GROMACS .gro file of N, CA and C in nm:
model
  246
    1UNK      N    1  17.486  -8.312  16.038
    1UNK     CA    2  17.409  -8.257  16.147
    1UNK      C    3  17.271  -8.219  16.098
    2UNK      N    4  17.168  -8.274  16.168
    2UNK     CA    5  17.065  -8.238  16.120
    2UNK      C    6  17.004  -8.087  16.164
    3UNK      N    7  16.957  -8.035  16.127
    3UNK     CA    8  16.919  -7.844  16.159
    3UNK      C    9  16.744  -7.927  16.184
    4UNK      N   10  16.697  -7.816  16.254
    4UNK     CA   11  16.544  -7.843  16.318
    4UNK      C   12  16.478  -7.764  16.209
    5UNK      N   13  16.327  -7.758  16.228
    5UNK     CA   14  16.242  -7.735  16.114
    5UNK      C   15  16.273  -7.556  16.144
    6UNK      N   16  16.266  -7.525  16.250
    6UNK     CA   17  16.285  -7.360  16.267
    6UNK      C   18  16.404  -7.319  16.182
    7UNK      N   19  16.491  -7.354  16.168
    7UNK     CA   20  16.613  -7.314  16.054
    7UNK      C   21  16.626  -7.329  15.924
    8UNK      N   22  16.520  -7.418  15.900
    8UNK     CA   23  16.491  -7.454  15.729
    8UNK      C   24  16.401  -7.383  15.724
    9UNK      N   25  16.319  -7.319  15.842
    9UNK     CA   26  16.203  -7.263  15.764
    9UNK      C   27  16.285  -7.083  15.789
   10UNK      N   28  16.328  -7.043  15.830
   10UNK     CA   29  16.401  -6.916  15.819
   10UNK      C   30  16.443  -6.925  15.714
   11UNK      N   31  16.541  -7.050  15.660
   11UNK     CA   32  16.608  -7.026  15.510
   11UNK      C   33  16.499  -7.026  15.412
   12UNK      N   34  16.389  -7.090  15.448
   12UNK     CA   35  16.280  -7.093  15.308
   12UNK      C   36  16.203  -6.954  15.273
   13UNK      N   37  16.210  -6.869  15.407
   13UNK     CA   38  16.156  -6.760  15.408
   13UNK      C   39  16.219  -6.634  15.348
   14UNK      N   40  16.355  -6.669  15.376
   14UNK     CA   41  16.500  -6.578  15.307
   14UNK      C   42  16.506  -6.602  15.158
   15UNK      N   43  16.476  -6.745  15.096
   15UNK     CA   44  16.466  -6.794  14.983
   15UNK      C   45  16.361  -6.714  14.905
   16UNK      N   46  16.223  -6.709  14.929
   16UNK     CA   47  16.091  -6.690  14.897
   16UNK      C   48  16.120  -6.534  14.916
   17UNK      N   49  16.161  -6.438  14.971
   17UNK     CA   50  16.200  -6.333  15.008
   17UNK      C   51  16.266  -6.306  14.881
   18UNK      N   52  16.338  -6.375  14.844
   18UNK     CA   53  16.479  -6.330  14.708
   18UNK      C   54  16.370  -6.394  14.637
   19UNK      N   55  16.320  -6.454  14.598
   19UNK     CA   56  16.181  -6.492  14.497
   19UNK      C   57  16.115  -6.365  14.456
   20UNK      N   58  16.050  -6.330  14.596
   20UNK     CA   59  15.947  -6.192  14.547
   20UNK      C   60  16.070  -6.080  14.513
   21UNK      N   61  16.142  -6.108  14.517
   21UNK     CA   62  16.308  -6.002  14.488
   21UNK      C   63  16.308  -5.976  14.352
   22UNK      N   64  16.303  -6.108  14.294
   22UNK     CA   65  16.338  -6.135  14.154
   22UNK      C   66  16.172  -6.112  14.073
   23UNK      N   67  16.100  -6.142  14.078
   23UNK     CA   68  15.989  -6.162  14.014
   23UNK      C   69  15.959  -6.006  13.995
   24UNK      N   70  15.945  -5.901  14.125
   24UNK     CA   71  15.925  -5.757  14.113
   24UNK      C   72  16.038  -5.732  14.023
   25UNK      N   73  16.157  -5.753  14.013
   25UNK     CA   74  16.275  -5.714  13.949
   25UNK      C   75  16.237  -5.704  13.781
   26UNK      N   76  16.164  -5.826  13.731
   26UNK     CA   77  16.119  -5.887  13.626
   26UNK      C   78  15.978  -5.883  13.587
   27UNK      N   79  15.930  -5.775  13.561
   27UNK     CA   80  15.775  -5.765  13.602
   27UNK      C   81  15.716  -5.763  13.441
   28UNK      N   82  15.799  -5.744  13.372
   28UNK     CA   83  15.788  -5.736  13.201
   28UNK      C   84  15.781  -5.872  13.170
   29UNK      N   85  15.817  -6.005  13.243
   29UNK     CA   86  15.838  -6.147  13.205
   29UNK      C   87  15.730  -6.223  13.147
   30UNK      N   88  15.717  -6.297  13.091
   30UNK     CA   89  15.589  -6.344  13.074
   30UNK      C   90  15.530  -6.436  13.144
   31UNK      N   91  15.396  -6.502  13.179
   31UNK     CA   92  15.349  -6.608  13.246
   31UNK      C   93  15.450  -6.725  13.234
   32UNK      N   94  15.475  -6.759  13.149
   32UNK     CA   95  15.556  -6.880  13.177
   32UNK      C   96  15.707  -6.877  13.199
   33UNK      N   97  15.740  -6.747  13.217
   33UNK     CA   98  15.893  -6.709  13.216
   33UNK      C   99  15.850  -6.715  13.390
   34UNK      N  100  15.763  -6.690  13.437
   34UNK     CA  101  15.752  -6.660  13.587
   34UNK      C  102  15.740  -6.808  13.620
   35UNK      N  103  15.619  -6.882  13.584
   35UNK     CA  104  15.615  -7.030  13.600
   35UNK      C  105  15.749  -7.081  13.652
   36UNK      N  106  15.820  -7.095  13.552
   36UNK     CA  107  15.985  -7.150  13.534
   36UNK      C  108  16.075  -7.076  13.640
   37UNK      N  109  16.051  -6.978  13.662
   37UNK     CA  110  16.112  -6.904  13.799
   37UNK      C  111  16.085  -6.959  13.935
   38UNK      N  112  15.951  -7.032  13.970
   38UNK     CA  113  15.846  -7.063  14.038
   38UNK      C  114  15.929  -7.204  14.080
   39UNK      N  115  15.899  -7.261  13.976
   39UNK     CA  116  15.951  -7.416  13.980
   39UNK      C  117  16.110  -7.379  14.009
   40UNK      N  118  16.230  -7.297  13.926
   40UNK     CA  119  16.356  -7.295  13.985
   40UNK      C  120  16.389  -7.320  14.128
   41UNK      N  121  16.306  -7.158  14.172
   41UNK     CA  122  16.268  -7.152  14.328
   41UNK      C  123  16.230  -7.273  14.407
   42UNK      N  124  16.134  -7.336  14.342
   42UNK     CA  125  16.107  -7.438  14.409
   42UNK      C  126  16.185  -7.569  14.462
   43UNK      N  127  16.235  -7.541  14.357
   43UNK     CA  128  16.368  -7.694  14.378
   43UNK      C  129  16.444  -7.640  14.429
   44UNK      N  130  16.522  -7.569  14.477
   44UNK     CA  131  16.658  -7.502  14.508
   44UNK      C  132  16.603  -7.505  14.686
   45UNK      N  133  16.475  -7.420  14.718
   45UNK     CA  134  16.409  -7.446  14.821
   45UNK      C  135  16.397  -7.588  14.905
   46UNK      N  136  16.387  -7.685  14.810
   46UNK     CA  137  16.346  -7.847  14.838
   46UNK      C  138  16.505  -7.900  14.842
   47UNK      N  139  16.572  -7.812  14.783
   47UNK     CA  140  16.736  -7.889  14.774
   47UNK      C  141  16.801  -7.802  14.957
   48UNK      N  142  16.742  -7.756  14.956
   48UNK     CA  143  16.796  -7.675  15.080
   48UNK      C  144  16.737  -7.770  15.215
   49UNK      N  145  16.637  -7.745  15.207
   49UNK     CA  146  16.556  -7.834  15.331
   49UNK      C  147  16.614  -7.965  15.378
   50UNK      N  148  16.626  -8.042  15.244
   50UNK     CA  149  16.695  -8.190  15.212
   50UNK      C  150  16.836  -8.197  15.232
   51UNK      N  151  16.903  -8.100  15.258
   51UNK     CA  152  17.017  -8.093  15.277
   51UNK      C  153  17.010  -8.075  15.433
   52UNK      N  154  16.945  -7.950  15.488
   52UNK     CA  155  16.974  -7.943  15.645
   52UNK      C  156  16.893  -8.054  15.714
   53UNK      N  157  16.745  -8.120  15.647
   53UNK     CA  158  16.682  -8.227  15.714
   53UNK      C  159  16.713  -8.367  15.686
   54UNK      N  160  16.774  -8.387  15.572
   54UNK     CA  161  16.801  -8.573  15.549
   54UNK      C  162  16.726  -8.659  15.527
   55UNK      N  163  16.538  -8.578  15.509
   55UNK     CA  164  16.409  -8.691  15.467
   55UNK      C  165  16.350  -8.602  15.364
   56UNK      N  166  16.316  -8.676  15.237
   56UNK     CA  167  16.250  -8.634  15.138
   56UNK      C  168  16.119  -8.597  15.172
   57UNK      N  169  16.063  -8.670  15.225
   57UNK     CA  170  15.893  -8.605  15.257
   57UNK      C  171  15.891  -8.471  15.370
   58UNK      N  172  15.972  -8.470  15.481
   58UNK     CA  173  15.961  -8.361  15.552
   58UNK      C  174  16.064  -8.250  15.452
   59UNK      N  175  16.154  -8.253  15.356
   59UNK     CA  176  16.183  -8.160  15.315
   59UNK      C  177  16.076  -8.142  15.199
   60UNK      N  178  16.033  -8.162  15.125
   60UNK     CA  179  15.873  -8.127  15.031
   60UNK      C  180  15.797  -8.101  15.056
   61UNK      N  181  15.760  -8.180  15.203
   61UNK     CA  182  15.659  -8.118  15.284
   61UNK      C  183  15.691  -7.913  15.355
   62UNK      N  184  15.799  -7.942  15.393
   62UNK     CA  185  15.828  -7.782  15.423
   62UNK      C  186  15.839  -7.675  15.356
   63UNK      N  187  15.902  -7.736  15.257
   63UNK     CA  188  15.913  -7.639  15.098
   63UNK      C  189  15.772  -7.603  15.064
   64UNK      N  190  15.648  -7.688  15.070
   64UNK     CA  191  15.548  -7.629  14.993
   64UNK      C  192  15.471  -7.581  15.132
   65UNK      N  193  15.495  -7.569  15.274
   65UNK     CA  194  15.449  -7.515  15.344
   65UNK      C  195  15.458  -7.373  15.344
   66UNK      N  196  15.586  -7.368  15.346
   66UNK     CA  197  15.642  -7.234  15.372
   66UNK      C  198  15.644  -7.128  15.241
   67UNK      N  199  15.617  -7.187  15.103
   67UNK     CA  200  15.546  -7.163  14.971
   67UNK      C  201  15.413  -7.117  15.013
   68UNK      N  202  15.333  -7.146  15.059
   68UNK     CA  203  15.177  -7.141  15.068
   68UNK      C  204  15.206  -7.010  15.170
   69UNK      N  205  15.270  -7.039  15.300
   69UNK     CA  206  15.255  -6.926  15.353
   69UNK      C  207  15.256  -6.824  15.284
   70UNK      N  208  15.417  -6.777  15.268
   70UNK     CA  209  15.484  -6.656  15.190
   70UNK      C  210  15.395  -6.651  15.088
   71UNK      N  211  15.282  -6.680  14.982
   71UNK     CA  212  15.239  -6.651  14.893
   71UNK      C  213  15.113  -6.556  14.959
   72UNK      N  214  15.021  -6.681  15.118
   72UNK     CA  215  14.928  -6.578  15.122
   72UNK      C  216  14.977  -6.460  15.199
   73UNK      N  217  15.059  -6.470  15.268
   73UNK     CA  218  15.143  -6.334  15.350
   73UNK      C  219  15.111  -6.232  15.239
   74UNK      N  220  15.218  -6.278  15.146
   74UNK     CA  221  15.195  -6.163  15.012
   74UNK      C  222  15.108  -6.093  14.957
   75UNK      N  223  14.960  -6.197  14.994
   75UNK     CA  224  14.828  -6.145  14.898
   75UNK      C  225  14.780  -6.046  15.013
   76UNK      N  226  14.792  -6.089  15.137
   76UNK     CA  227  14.726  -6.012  15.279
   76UNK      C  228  14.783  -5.902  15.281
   77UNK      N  229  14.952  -5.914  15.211
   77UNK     CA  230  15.025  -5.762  15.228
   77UNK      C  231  14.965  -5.671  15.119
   78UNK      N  232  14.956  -5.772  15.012
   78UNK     CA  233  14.930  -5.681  14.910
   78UNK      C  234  14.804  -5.597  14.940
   79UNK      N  235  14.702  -5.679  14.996
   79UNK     CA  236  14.559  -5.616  15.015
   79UNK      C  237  14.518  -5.546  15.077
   80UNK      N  238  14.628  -5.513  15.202
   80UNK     CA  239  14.608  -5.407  15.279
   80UNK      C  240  14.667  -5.282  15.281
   81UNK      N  241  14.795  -5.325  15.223
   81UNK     CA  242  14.887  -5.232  15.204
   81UNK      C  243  14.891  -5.130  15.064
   82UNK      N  244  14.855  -5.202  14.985
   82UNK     CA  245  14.870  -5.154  14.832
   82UNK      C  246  14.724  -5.129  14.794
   0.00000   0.00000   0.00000
C-alpha cells in the first residue's frame, strides 16, 4: 500500500524530532561523531519514505526536504527563542 507524501512527511518529522533528541542528548560528541549521526539519520529516514512510497527519487527527494526544513525550523527556533 502506498502511504501519501503527508504520512512520510509526519514520520520524517517524528524521525528528525528523535535526531534533535539524540544530538542534545550527546552534546560532548565530536564533529564527526555528529556527522555520522547525520548520515545514520539520514538513511533510516530515506529507508522509511522508500518503504511507505515505492520510488527512489520521491523518497530522497522527501528525506532531504523535510531535512532542510526541520534544520531551518531549528535555527528560527533557536533564534528567537534562545
Amino acid at each position: 500500500m502506498k502511504l501519501t507524501f503527508g504520512f512520510v512527511y509526519c514520520y520524517q518529522l517524528l524521525l528528525w524530532s528523535g535526531y534533535s533528541l539524540v544530538g542534545w542528548l550527546s552534546k560532548k560528541d565530536s564533529l564527526i561523531a555528529k556527522a555520522i549521526l547525520l548520515l545514520v539519520f539520514f538513511y533510516l529516514a530515506y529507508l522509511i519514505a522508500y518503504t511507505c512510497l515505492k520510488t527512489k527519487k520521491a523518497a530522497f527527494l522527501i528525506s532531504l526536504v523535510t531535512l532542510i526544513f526541520f534544520m531551518l525550523g531549528k535555527q528560527v527556533f533557536l533564534l528567537l527563542f534562545v
